[in-house]
């Protein structure tokens, strides 16, 4: 099929040709004709499939006639992260270059006044993250009663980030008669329920089975001891023909440590995680995209949707705790038909998490022997013990548990349905959330009974593994001296 068979205008076809696309991707082929007829679409598609163009191209044509009124956007696209929102805005610029549509990007961390000024002028396309959109709505800067097209992108990511209550609120502010396009990489039951609530007789389009890694990504698994991880990564980076790479860690703290370690060893690296200011995140990402930075050490804030042209490698410095994050992380490479390579460093304790990934993707990850490094064997029971220990001691799932059942790590969050957190700033991805006592699910398993029936003391928590060259030593009270030390001393009588 050709783009010209999809019913798009000549102007849009010209923009597509200018972008260098010759053939529509499967999601574009299946979704565009239905979007153009005004039908709701439920798209099960992961990033990298061309889904952004799948909804932006027809939207440009549908919005081509008509005028926007002040503060009343004609269409709304909700994205889970600022980076994705910015990427969609860039797609509208690319594909809408032969049209005169106006757009506004409402994301946290940027000036309210600029965004308000744009809204006042009237916008055809509003691209927003949920928190900032609701902020501006509550300030009376947006009226959503004239919004006729709604796109909810990366719905499962919104769910993970606790945005669903915000999304439900936003949808309740829109007119009932509207066109809704709903995209999600996976369709767990909660997402399916939302889709049923938001969509009316949708055309369902599925382009890849949920959670299947791109076929053109060569995957490798390196099993080693925890203290060998940084050395192994350095060797790999030197041995591989790395044009540019994303290196994922599970925690923000480890992103910083690894980034500093790489720089110390002479690599051209930068860090990206949710604790950085938005301006620094944008600047870092731009430098990486432009090629000024070769290695970007990142948390899962970079795992979804980021489109970095021709990314040659993805390294999982840490095995992701949630198996589906593996698919999203390695999906940053091998995009748009190109090849890519992914390496995952796993220590014996990661055995259980690796098994979950293998079970999810339905294939073994080929082992890779790194010269000069002592190989290690994965120990399913060790990480199974770790999962149980993290959940509060005895009584956790035994050896017979389902492989694909999600483990509950130390920094686990409460079940998705219970999340009602309202985020105005970029939320912390789930692997990075600190566990507060309020968040921690409390079960009787946390209070094991002693033989005589009394409540036994909790077993001591296993210390976090420390890396051999961890240079973050805390001296004295570190950054947190107790308050009494800074109080002025009372005068003696
Ligand atoms: P997406 O899944 O929307 O993030 O798109 C992934 C990548 O595919 C982006 O770099 C797009 O520019 C690119 N792309 C989108 N549509 C096509 C197409 N029909 N042919 C080739 N590349 C495309």
Short mmCIF file of C-alpha atoms and ligand atoms in Angstrom, two decimals:
data_model
loop_
_atom_site.label_atom_id
_atom_site.label_comp_id
_atom_site.label_asym_id
_atom_site.label_seq_id
_atom_site.Cartn_x
_atom_site.Cartn_y
_atom_site.Cartn_z
CA UNK A 1 0.00 0.00 0.00
CA UNK A 2 1.11 3.58 -0.68
CA UNK A 3 0.53 6.73 1.39
CA UNK A 4 -1.56 8.07 -1.47
CA UNK A 5 -4.03 5.18 -0.97
CA UNK A 6 -4.89 6.31 2.56
CA UNK A 7 -7.06 9.32 1.71
CA UNK A 8 -4.64 12.00 2.92
CA UNK A 9 -4.46 15.45 1.28
CA UNK A 10 -1.75 16.38 -1.20
CA UNK A 11 -0.18 18.77 1.32
CA UNK A 12 0.19 16.03 3.92
CA UNK A 13 1.46 13.59 1.28
CA UNK A 14 4.06 16.16 0.29
CA UNK A 15 5.19 16.56 3.92
CA UNK A 16 5.42 12.78 4.27
CA UNK A 17 7.51 12.57 1.10
CA UNK A 18 9.71 15.42 2.39
CA UNK A 19 10.26 13.39 5.57
CA UNK A 20 11.55 10.58 3.34
CA UNK A 21 8.80 8.03 4.06
CA UNK A 22 7.77 5.95 1.09
CA UNK A 23 5.54 3.24 2.58
CA UNK A 24 3.08 3.49 5.45
CA UNK A 25 3.83 1.33 8.47
CA UNK A 26 1.16 -1.25 9.43
CA UNK A 27 -0.37 0.99 12.11
CA UNK A 28 -0.56 3.90 9.67
CA UNK A 29 -2.09 1.68 7.02
CA UNK A 30 -4.74 0.38 9.40
CA UNK A 31 -5.49 3.48 11.47
CA UNK A 32 -5.34 6.46 9.10
CA UNK A 33 -8.37 5.63 6.90
CA UNK A 34 -10.54 5.11 10.02
CA UNK A 35 -9.33 8.26 11.74
CA UNK A 36 -10.18 10.19 8.59
CA UNK A 37 -13.78 8.93 8.68
CA UNK A 38 -14.13 10.24 12.23
CA UNK A 39 -14.19 6.85 13.90
CA UNK A 40 -12.75 6.13 17.35
CA UNK A 41 -9.60 4.01 17.24
CA UNK A 42 -8.15 1.71 19.84
CA UNK A 43 -4.54 1.08 18.85
CA UNK A 44 -2.40 -1.54 20.51
CA UNK A 45 1.01 -0.48 19.30
CA UNK A 46 4.34 0.15 20.85
CA UNK A 47 6.56 3.09 20.10
CA UNK A 48 8.75 2.67 17.07
CA UNK A 49 5.85 1.43 14.95
CA UNK A 50 5.12 4.84 13.45
CA UNK A 51 1.98 5.40 15.53
CA UNK A 52 2.67 9.13 16.01
CA UNK A 53 2.28 9.72 12.29
CA UNK A 54 -0.66 7.30 12.44
CA UNK A 55 -2.66 9.90 14.34
CA UNK A 56 -0.95 13.21 13.44
CA UNK A 57 -1.27 12.85 9.65
CA UNK A 58 -5.07 12.40 9.57
CA UNK A 59 -5.55 14.98 12.35
CA UNK A 60 -3.77 17.61 10.29
CA UNK A 61 -6.22 17.06 7.45
CA UNK A 62 -9.24 16.98 9.71
CA UNK A 63 -8.27 20.23 11.41
CA UNK A 64 -7.30 21.96 8.16
CA UNK A 65 -10.66 23.67 7.87
CA UNK A 66 -12.07 25.61 10.80
CA UNK A 67 -10.67 28.14 13.21
CA UNK A 68 -9.58 27.94 16.80
CA UNK A 69 -11.09 30.28 19.37
CA UNK A 70 -9.23 31.76 22.30
CA UNK A 71 -8.59 29.24 25.08
CA UNK A 72 -10.68 26.62 23.26
CA UNK A 73 -8.35 24.03 21.72
CA UNK A 74 -9.90 22.07 18.86
CA UNK A 75 -7.96 18.90 19.62
CA UNK A 76 -6.07 17.54 22.59
CA UNK A 77 -3.25 15.00 22.81
CA UNK A 78 -2.32 13.73 26.26
CA UNK A 79 1.16 12.30 26.72
CA UNK A 80 2.66 10.78 29.88
CA UNK A 81 6.04 12.51 29.73
CA UNK A 82 7.31 15.89 28.66
CA UNK A 83 9.77 14.31 26.25
CA UNK A 84 7.03 12.41 24.44
CA UNK A 85 4.84 15.51 24.34
CA UNK A 86 7.70 17.50 22.82
CA UNK A 87 8.26 14.75 20.27
CA UNK A 88 4.62 14.80 19.18
CA UNK A 89 4.77 18.59 18.87
CA UNK A 90 7.81 18.17 16.61
CA UNK A 91 5.87 15.63 14.52
CA UNK A 92 3.10 18.21 13.99
CA UNK A 93 5.72 20.71 12.84
CA UNK A 94 7.17 18.19 10.37
CA UNK A 95 3.95 16.83 8.91
CA UNK A 96 1.97 20.06 9.17
CA UNK A 97 4.52 22.27 7.42
CA UNK A 98 2.22 22.87 4.44
CA UNK A 99 -0.69 23.81 6.72
CA UNK A 100 -1.27 26.75 9.00
CA UNK A 101 -2.32 24.94 12.15
CA UNK A 102 -1.45 26.46 15.47
CA UNK A 103 -0.30 24.32 18.34
CA UNK A 104 0.65 24.66 21.99
CA UNK A 105 2.77 22.38 24.11
CA UNK A 106 1.75 22.37 27.77
CA UNK A 107 4.35 20.62 29.86
CA UNK A 108 5.61 21.06 33.38
CA UNK A 109 8.89 22.80 34.12
CA UNK A 110 8.30 25.54 31.53
CA UNK A 111 6.91 29.04 31.84
CA UNK A 112 3.17 29.30 32.46
CA UNK A 113 2.95 32.73 30.87
CA UNK A 114 4.22 31.60 27.44
CA UNK A 115 1.79 28.71 27.46
CA UNK A 116 -1.09 30.97 28.54
CA UNK A 117 -0.28 33.45 25.79
CA UNK A 118 -0.48 30.70 23.17
CA UNK A 119 -3.77 29.46 24.56
CA UNK A 120 -5.17 32.99 24.45
CA UNK A 121 -4.42 33.17 20.74
CA UNK A 122 -6.38 29.95 20.14
CA UNK A 123 -4.84 26.61 19.21
CA UNK A 124 -5.84 23.85 16.82
CA UNK A 125 -3.70 21.25 18.53
CA UNK A 126 -2.96 21.14 22.23
CA UNK A 127 -0.31 18.65 23.35
CA UNK A 128 -0.04 18.27 27.09
CA UNK A 129 1.01 16.23 30.07
CA UNK A 130 -1.92 15.70 32.46
CA UNK A 131 -0.67 17.69 35.48
CA UNK A 132 0.10 20.93 33.63
CA UNK A 133 -3.11 20.68 31.63
CA UNK A 134 -5.21 20.47 34.80
CA UNK A 135 -3.23 23.28 36.42
CA UNK A 136 -4.03 25.58 33.54
CA UNK A 137 -7.63 24.40 33.46
CA UNK A 138 -8.02 25.21 37.15
CA UNK A 139 -6.57 28.67 36.54
CA UNK A 140 -9.33 29.20 34.01
CA UNK A 141 -6.92 29.33 31.06
CA UNK A 142 -8.43 26.47 29.06
CA UNK A 143 -11.97 25.66 28.05
CA UNK A 144 -12.30 22.09 26.82
CA UNK A 145 -15.93 22.17 25.72
CA UNK A 146 -14.98 22.67 22.08
CA UNK A 147 -12.37 19.93 21.85
CA UNK A 148 -13.59 17.51 19.22
CA UNK A 149 -10.61 15.19 18.88
CA UNK A 150 -8.89 13.55 21.84
CA UNK A 151 -5.76 11.41 21.65
CA UNK A 152 -4.65 9.43 24.69
CA UNK A 153 -1.18 8.17 23.91
CA UNK A 154 0.84 5.57 25.86
CA UNK A 155 -2.13 4.78 28.09
CA UNK A 156 -0.36 1.97 29.92
CA UNK A 157 2.49 4.30 30.75
CA UNK A 158 -0.04 6.79 32.18
CA UNK A 159 -1.36 3.98 34.33
CA UNK A 160 2.13 3.15 35.57
CA UNK A 161 2.76 6.77 36.44
CA UNK A 162 -0.43 7.17 38.44
CA UNK A 163 -2.00 9.56 35.91
CA UNK A 164 -5.25 7.73 35.33
CA UNK A 165 -7.33 9.78 37.82
CA UNK A 166 -6.10 12.94 36.05
CA UNK A 167 -6.86 11.48 32.64
CA UNK A 168 -10.37 10.53 33.78
CA UNK A 169 -10.91 14.04 35.07
CA UNK A 170 -9.70 15.55 31.77
CA UNK A 171 -11.97 13.27 29.75
CA UNK A 172 -14.92 14.29 31.94
CA UNK A 173 -14.30 17.92 30.91
CA UNK A 174 -14.52 17.17 27.18
CA UNK A 175 -17.72 17.08 25.13
CA UNK A 176 -19.38 13.67 24.98
CA UNK A 177 -19.58 13.86 21.21
CA UNK A 178 -15.98 13.71 20.11
CA UNK A 179 -13.53 11.44 18.33
CA UNK A 180 -11.18 9.55 20.61
CA UNK A 181 -7.95 7.83 19.58
CA UNK A 182 -6.49 5.67 22.30
CA UNK A 183 -3.05 4.07 22.05
CA UNK A 184 -1.32 1.70 24.40
CA UNK A 185 1.65 -0.63 24.03
CA UNK A 186 -0.06 -3.25 26.16
CA UNK A 187 -3.70 -3.93 26.98
CA UNK A 188 -3.93 -5.08 30.60
CA UNK A 189 -7.48 -5.32 31.99
CA UNK A 190 -7.34 -1.84 33.60
CA UNK A 191 -6.48 -0.29 30.24
CA UNK A 192 -9.19 -2.26 28.51
CA UNK A 193 -11.72 -0.96 31.07
CA UNK A 194 -10.62 2.61 30.42
CA UNK A 195 -10.83 2.11 26.68
CA UNK A 196 -14.38 0.79 27.08
CA UNK A 197 -15.29 3.87 29.10
CA UNK A 198 -13.69 6.45 26.78
CA UNK A 199 -14.31 5.02 23.31
CA UNK A 200 -17.44 4.48 21.33
CA UNK A 201 -17.52 1.58 18.88
CA UNK A 202 -13.80 1.87 18.17
CA UNK A 203 -11.89 0.31 15.32
CA UNK A 204 -9.33 -1.91 17.01
CA UNK A 205 -5.90 -1.95 15.47
CA UNK A 206 -3.13 -4.19 16.77
CA UNK A 207 0.20 -4.11 15.04
CA UNK A 208 2.46 -6.16 17.26
CA UNK A 209 1.65 -8.60 19.98
CA UNK A 210 2.00 -6.79 23.30
CA UNK A 211 5.47 -6.77 24.75
CA UNK A 212 7.29 -8.28 21.80
CA UNK A 213 10.73 -6.83 21.22
CA UNK A 214 11.53 -5.47 17.78
CA UNK A 215 12.84 -8.26 15.59
CA UNK A 216 15.78 -6.29 14.30
CA UNK A 217 17.33 -5.79 17.74
CA UNK A 218 20.11 -8.26 18.48
CA UNK A 219 19.81 -9.16 22.16
CA UNK A 220 22.64 -10.33 24.43
CA UNK A 221 22.80 -11.39 28.04
CA UNK A 222 26.03 -11.13 30.02
CA UNK A 223 26.11 -12.92 33.35
CA UNK A 224 28.70 -11.64 35.79
CA UNK A 225 29.41 -10.75 39.40
CA UNK A 226 27.99 -7.43 40.70
CA UNK A 227 31.42 -5.89 41.27
CA UNK A 228 32.39 -6.59 37.63
CA UNK A 229 29.52 -4.63 36.10
CA UNK A 230 31.23 -1.31 35.48
CA UNK A 231 34.40 -2.91 34.17
CA UNK A 232 32.29 -5.12 31.88
CA UNK A 233 30.39 -2.12 30.58
CA UNK A 234 33.61 -0.25 29.84
CA UNK A 235 35.03 -3.25 27.98
CA UNK A 236 31.85 -3.60 25.98
CA UNK A 237 31.79 0.07 25.10
CA UNK A 238 35.36 -0.19 23.85
CA UNK A 239 34.84 -3.46 21.98
CA UNK A 240 31.55 -2.61 20.32
CA UNK A 241 31.14 -0.22 17.45
CA UNK A 242 29.00 2.18 19.49
CA UNK A 243 27.74 5.18 17.57
CA UNK A 244 25.44 6.29 20.37
CA UNK A 245 23.92 4.37 23.27
CA UNK A 246 21.38 4.56 26.03
CA UNK A 247 22.50 2.92 29.27
CA UNK A 248 19.67 2.14 31.66
CA UNK A 249 19.92 1.93 35.44
CA UNK A 250 17.01 1.14 37.74
CA UNK A 251 17.58 4.04 40.12
CA UNK A 252 18.34 7.71 39.75
CA UNK A 253 21.14 7.41 42.30
CA UNK A 254 22.84 4.75 40.18
CA UNK A 255 22.37 6.83 37.03
CA UNK A 256 24.42 9.59 38.65
CA UNK A 257 27.07 7.22 39.95
CA UNK A 258 27.51 5.38 36.68
CA UNK A 259 27.54 8.59 34.65
CA UNK A 260 30.30 10.07 36.83
CA UNK A 261 32.26 6.84 36.67
CA UNK A 262 32.07 6.77 32.84
CA UNK A 263 33.18 10.38 32.57
CA UNK A 264 36.05 9.64 34.95
CA UNK A 265 37.12 6.86 32.59
CA UNK A 266 37.15 9.20 29.63
CA UNK A 267 33.79 8.41 28.02
CA UNK A 268 31.60 11.08 26.47
CA UNK A 269 28.56 10.57 28.69
CA UNK A 270 25.63 12.47 30.19
CA UNK A 271 22.88 11.60 32.65
CA UNK A 272 19.09 11.84 32.33
CA UNK A 273 16.57 11.20 35.08
CA UNK A 274 13.39 12.62 36.57
CA UNK A 275 15.10 14.60 39.37
CA UNK A 276 16.83 16.90 36.90
CA UNK A 277 15.24 20.22 36.01
CA UNK A 278 13.22 20.21 32.81
CA UNK A 279 15.56 22.65 31.10
CA UNK A 280 18.55 20.40 31.85
CA UNK A 281 16.64 17.32 30.70
CA UNK A 282 15.73 19.00 27.42
CA UNK A 283 19.24 20.31 26.89
CA UNK A 284 20.83 16.92 27.67
CA UNK A 285 18.47 15.10 25.36
CA UNK A 286 19.10 17.58 22.57
CA UNK A 287 22.86 17.21 22.93
CA UNK A 288 22.45 13.44 22.79
CA UNK A 289 20.19 13.62 19.73
CA UNK A 290 22.61 15.97 17.98
CA UNK A 291 25.49 13.59 18.64
CA UNK A 292 27.40 15.92 21.00
CA UNK A 293 26.98 13.28 23.72
CA UNK A 294 27.66 9.65 22.82
CA UNK A 295 26.40 7.80 25.90
CA UNK A 296 23.27 8.72 27.81
CA UNK A 297 22.94 7.04 31.19
CA UNK A 298 19.24 7.13 31.99
CA UNK A 299 16.45 5.97 34.22
CA UNK A 300 13.22 4.63 32.76
CA UNK A 301 12.12 8.20 32.03
CA UNK A 302 13.92 7.55 28.73
CA UNK A 303 12.58 4.04 28.23
CA UNK A 304 9.44 4.83 26.31
CA UNK A 305 8.86 6.50 23.06
CA UNK A 306 12.07 8.49 22.81
CA UNK A 307 13.03 8.62 19.22
CA UNK A 308 16.76 8.95 18.80
CA UNK A 309 17.74 8.61 15.22
CA UNK A 310 19.86 5.58 14.48
CA UNK A 311 20.56 4.66 18.10
CA UNK A 312 23.11 1.86 17.74
CA UNK A 313 23.07 0.31 21.23
CA UNK A 314 21.03 -0.08 24.40
CA UNK A 315 22.74 -1.34 27.54
CA UNK A 316 20.75 -2.54 30.49
CA UNK A 317 23.29 -1.89 33.21
CA UNK A 318 20.60 -3.13 35.61
CA UNK A 319 18.09 -5.85 34.80
CA UNK A 320 14.72 -4.06 34.85
CA UNK A 321 12.51 -5.09 37.74
CA UNK A 322 9.36 -5.01 35.62
CA UNK A 323 9.75 -7.32 32.66
CA UNK A 324 7.86 -5.11 30.22
CA UNK A 325 10.37 -2.30 30.80
CA UNK A 326 12.94 -4.51 29.10
CA UNK A 327 10.92 -4.40 25.90
CA UNK A 328 10.54 -0.63 26.10
CA UNK A 329 14.20 -0.04 26.87
CA UNK A 330 15.58 -2.14 24.02
CA UNK A 331 12.89 -0.72 21.74
CA UNK A 332 14.85 2.58 21.69
CA UNK A 333 17.13 0.93 19.15
CA UNK A 334 16.20 -0.99 16.00
CA UNK A 335 13.61 1.68 15.15
CA UNK A 336 12.14 2.44 11.76
CA UNK A 337 13.52 -0.75 10.22
CA UNK A 338 17.13 -0.17 11.27
CA UNK A 339 19.22 -2.73 13.16
CA UNK A 340 20.34 -2.30 16.75
CA UNK A 341 22.10 -4.14 19.54
CA UNK A 342 21.05 -4.61 23.16
CA UNK A 343 23.16 -5.94 26.02
CA UNK A 344 21.92 -6.75 29.49
CA UNK A 345 24.27 -7.18 32.44
CA UNK A 346 22.84 -9.65 34.94
CA UNK A 347 24.26 -10.76 38.26
CA UNK A 348 23.37 -14.05 39.99
CA UNK A 349 20.76 -12.28 42.13
CA UNK A 350 18.90 -11.11 39.00
CA UNK A 351 17.96 -14.66 38.00
CA UNK A 352 14.30 -14.28 38.86
CA UNK A 353 13.93 -10.99 36.97
CA UNK A 354 15.69 -12.40 33.91
CA UNK A 355 13.34 -15.39 34.04
CA UNK A 356 10.38 -13.01 34.07
CA UNK A 357 11.70 -11.23 30.97
CA UNK A 358 12.30 -14.51 29.15
CA UNK A 359 8.80 -15.61 30.03
CA UNK A 360 7.32 -12.31 28.80
CA UNK A 361 9.12 -12.21 25.46
CA UNK A 362 8.76 -15.94 24.96
CA UNK A 363 12.40 -16.45 23.99
CA UNK A 364 15.76 -16.96 25.62
CA UNK A 365 18.18 -14.04 25.47
CA UNK A 366 21.39 -15.39 23.92
CA UNK A 367 24.28 -15.41 26.42
CA UNK A 368 27.30 -13.33 25.50
CA UNK A 369 30.79 -14.17 26.76
CA UNK A 370 32.85 -11.11 27.49
CA UNK A 371 36.57 -11.77 27.14
CA UNK A 372 38.51 -11.49 30.35
CA UNK A 373 35.47 -11.39 32.62
CA UNK A 374 34.59 -14.23 34.91
CA UNK A 375 31.17 -15.55 33.89
CA UNK A 376 28.54 -16.15 36.57
CA UNK A 377 25.47 -18.32 36.71
CA UNK A 378 22.05 -16.86 37.38
CA UNK A 379 20.57 -17.92 40.66
CA UNK A 380 16.79 -17.92 40.52
CA UNK A 381 16.47 -18.69 44.19
CA UNK A 382 18.74 -15.82 45.24
CA UNK A 383 16.62 -13.16 43.61
CA UNK A 384 13.49 -15.03 44.64
CA UNK A 385 14.75 -14.75 48.21
CA UNK A 386 15.50 -11.12 47.53
CA UNK A 387 11.93 -10.56 46.32
CA UNK A 388 10.57 -12.23 49.42
CA UNK A 389 12.93 -10.38 51.70
CA UNK A 390 11.90 -7.12 50.12
CA UNK A 391 8.27 -7.93 50.77
CA UNK A 392 8.91 -8.33 54.45
CA UNK A 393 10.45 -11.65 55.29
CA UNK A 394 8.91 -15.07 55.36
CA UNK A 395 5.78 -16.30 53.73
CA UNK A 396 6.39 -14.84 50.27
CA UNK A 397 5.85 -16.72 47.06
CA UNK A 398 7.60 -20.04 47.09
CA UNK A 399 9.57 -21.74 44.38
CA UNK A 400 6.38 -22.81 42.69
CA UNK A 401 5.23 -19.26 41.89
CA UNK A 402 4.37 -18.34 38.36
CA UNK A 403 7.39 -17.08 36.50
CA UNK A 404 5.50 -14.21 34.99
CA UNK A 405 4.03 -12.99 38.25
CA UNK A 406 5.42 -9.55 38.95
CA UNK A 407 7.91 -9.53 41.81
CA UNK A 408 7.43 -6.94 44.51
CA UNK A 409 10.72 -5.13 44.82
CA UNK A 410 11.77 -2.91 47.70
CA UNK A 411 10.63 0.16 45.87
CA UNK A 412 7.37 -1.35 44.73
CA UNK A 413 4.27 0.75 44.55
CA UNK A 414 0.73 -0.10 45.61
CA UNK A 415 -1.59 -1.75 43.10
CA UNK A 416 -2.33 0.43 40.10
CA UNK A 417 -6.01 0.89 40.97
CA UNK A 418 -5.08 2.43 44.30
CA UNK A 419 -3.01 5.18 42.81
CA UNK A 420 -4.74 8.49 43.18
CA UNK A 421 -1.64 10.61 43.37
CA UNK A 422 -1.96 13.91 41.60
CA UNK A 423 1.23 14.93 39.87
CA UNK A 424 2.00 18.44 38.79
CA UNK A 425 5.65 17.79 38.24
CA UNK A 426 7.15 15.01 36.19
CA UNK A 427 6.43 11.89 38.21
CA UNK A 428 9.09 9.48 39.29
CA UNK A 429 9.02 6.31 37.22
CA UNK A 430 8.02 3.29 39.20
CA UNK A 431 11.42 1.69 39.54
CA UNK A 432 12.68 4.83 41.20
CA UNK A 433 9.96 5.56 43.66
CA UNK A 434 11.12 5.49 47.22
CA UNK A 435 8.95 3.31 49.34
CA UNK A 436 7.25 5.23 52.08
CA UNK A 437 5.55 3.40 54.94
CA UNK A 438 2.23 4.66 53.55
CA UNK A 439 2.92 3.12 50.15
CA UNK A 440 4.24 -0.19 51.40
CA UNK A 441 1.61 -2.88 51.25
CA UNK A 442 1.34 -4.27 54.77
CA UNK A 443 0.39 -7.86 55.17
CA UNK A 444 0.53 -10.32 58.00
CA UNK A 445 3.53 -11.76 56.20
CA UNK A 446 5.39 -8.76 57.52
CA UNK A 447 4.86 -9.97 61.07
CA UNK A 448 5.91 -13.61 61.13
CA UNK A 449 4.65 -15.65 64.05
CA UNK A 450 7.19 -17.35 66.32
CA UNK A 451 6.69 -21.00 67.28
CA UNK A 452 4.83 -20.01 70.45
CA UNK A 453 2.39 -17.87 68.51
CA UNK A 454 3.85 -14.49 69.54
CA UNK A 455 4.97 -11.97 66.95
CA UNK A 456 8.60 -12.61 66.15
CA UNK A 457 11.05 -9.76 65.48
CA UNK A 458 11.50 -8.98 61.82
CA UNK A 459 14.60 -10.41 60.22
CA UNK A 460 17.31 -7.83 59.64
CA UNK A 461 17.09 -6.16 56.21
CA UNK A 462 19.71 -7.26 53.78
CA UNK A 463 22.05 -4.40 53.05
CA UNK A 464 22.01 -3.02 49.51
CA UNK A 465 24.96 -4.39 47.51
CA UNK A 466 27.68 -1.78 47.31
CA UNK A 467 29.76 -1.47 44.21
CA UNK A 468 33.47 -1.80 44.68
CA UNK A 469 34.33 1.70 43.49
CA UNK A 470 31.33 3.50 44.90
CA UNK A 471 32.79 6.91 45.62
CA UNK A 472 29.78 8.26 47.48
CA UNK A 473 31.16 7.89 50.98
CA UNK A 474 29.22 9.68 53.71
CA UNK A 475 31.39 11.44 56.26
CA UNK A 476 29.96 12.26 59.71
CA UNK A 477 26.33 13.30 59.31
CA UNK A 478 26.80 13.87 55.57
CA UNK A 479 24.35 16.45 54.29
CA UNK A 480 21.94 15.95 57.15
CA UNK A 481 23.29 17.28 60.47
CA UNK A 482 20.70 17.08 63.25
CA UNK A 483 18.93 20.36 63.98
CA UNK A 484 20.28 20.74 67.52
CA UNK A 485 23.78 21.22 66.13
CA UNK A 486 22.75 24.37 64.31
CA UNK A 487 20.73 25.87 67.20
CA UNK A 488 22.45 28.80 69.00
CA UNK A 489 23.77 27.71 72.35
CA UNK A 490 21.86 28.97 75.37
CA UNK A 491 23.83 31.40 77.49
CA UNK A 492 24.93 30.00 80.81
CA UNK A 493 23.56 31.95 83.75
P1 LIG B 1 6.86 6.39 16.40
O1 LIG B 1 6.45 4.97 16.65
O2 LIG B 1 5.70 7.23 16.02
O3 LIG B 1 7.63 6.95 17.55
O4 LIG B 1 7.82 6.42 15.11
C1 LIG B 1 9.05 5.77 15.08
C2 LIG B 1 9.97 6.28 13.98
O5 LIG B 1 9.52 5.86 12.71
C3 LIG B 1 10.09 7.80 13.89
O6 LIG B 1 11.45 8.09 13.71
C4 LIG B 1 9.35 8.17 12.65
O7 LIG B 1 9.91 9.33 12.07
C5 LIG B 1 9.56 6.95 11.78
N1 LIG B 1 8.48 6.71 10.81
C6 LIG B 1 7.17 6.97 11.00
N2 LIG B 1 6.48 6.59 9.91
C7 LIG B 1 7.36 6.06 9.04
C8 LIG B 1 7.25 5.49 7.74
N3 LIG B 1 6.08 5.35 7.14
N4 LIG B 1 8.37 5.06 7.14
C9 LIG B 1 9.57 5.16 7.76
N5 LIG B 1 9.74 5.70 8.99
C10 LIG B 1 8.65 6.14 9.62
#
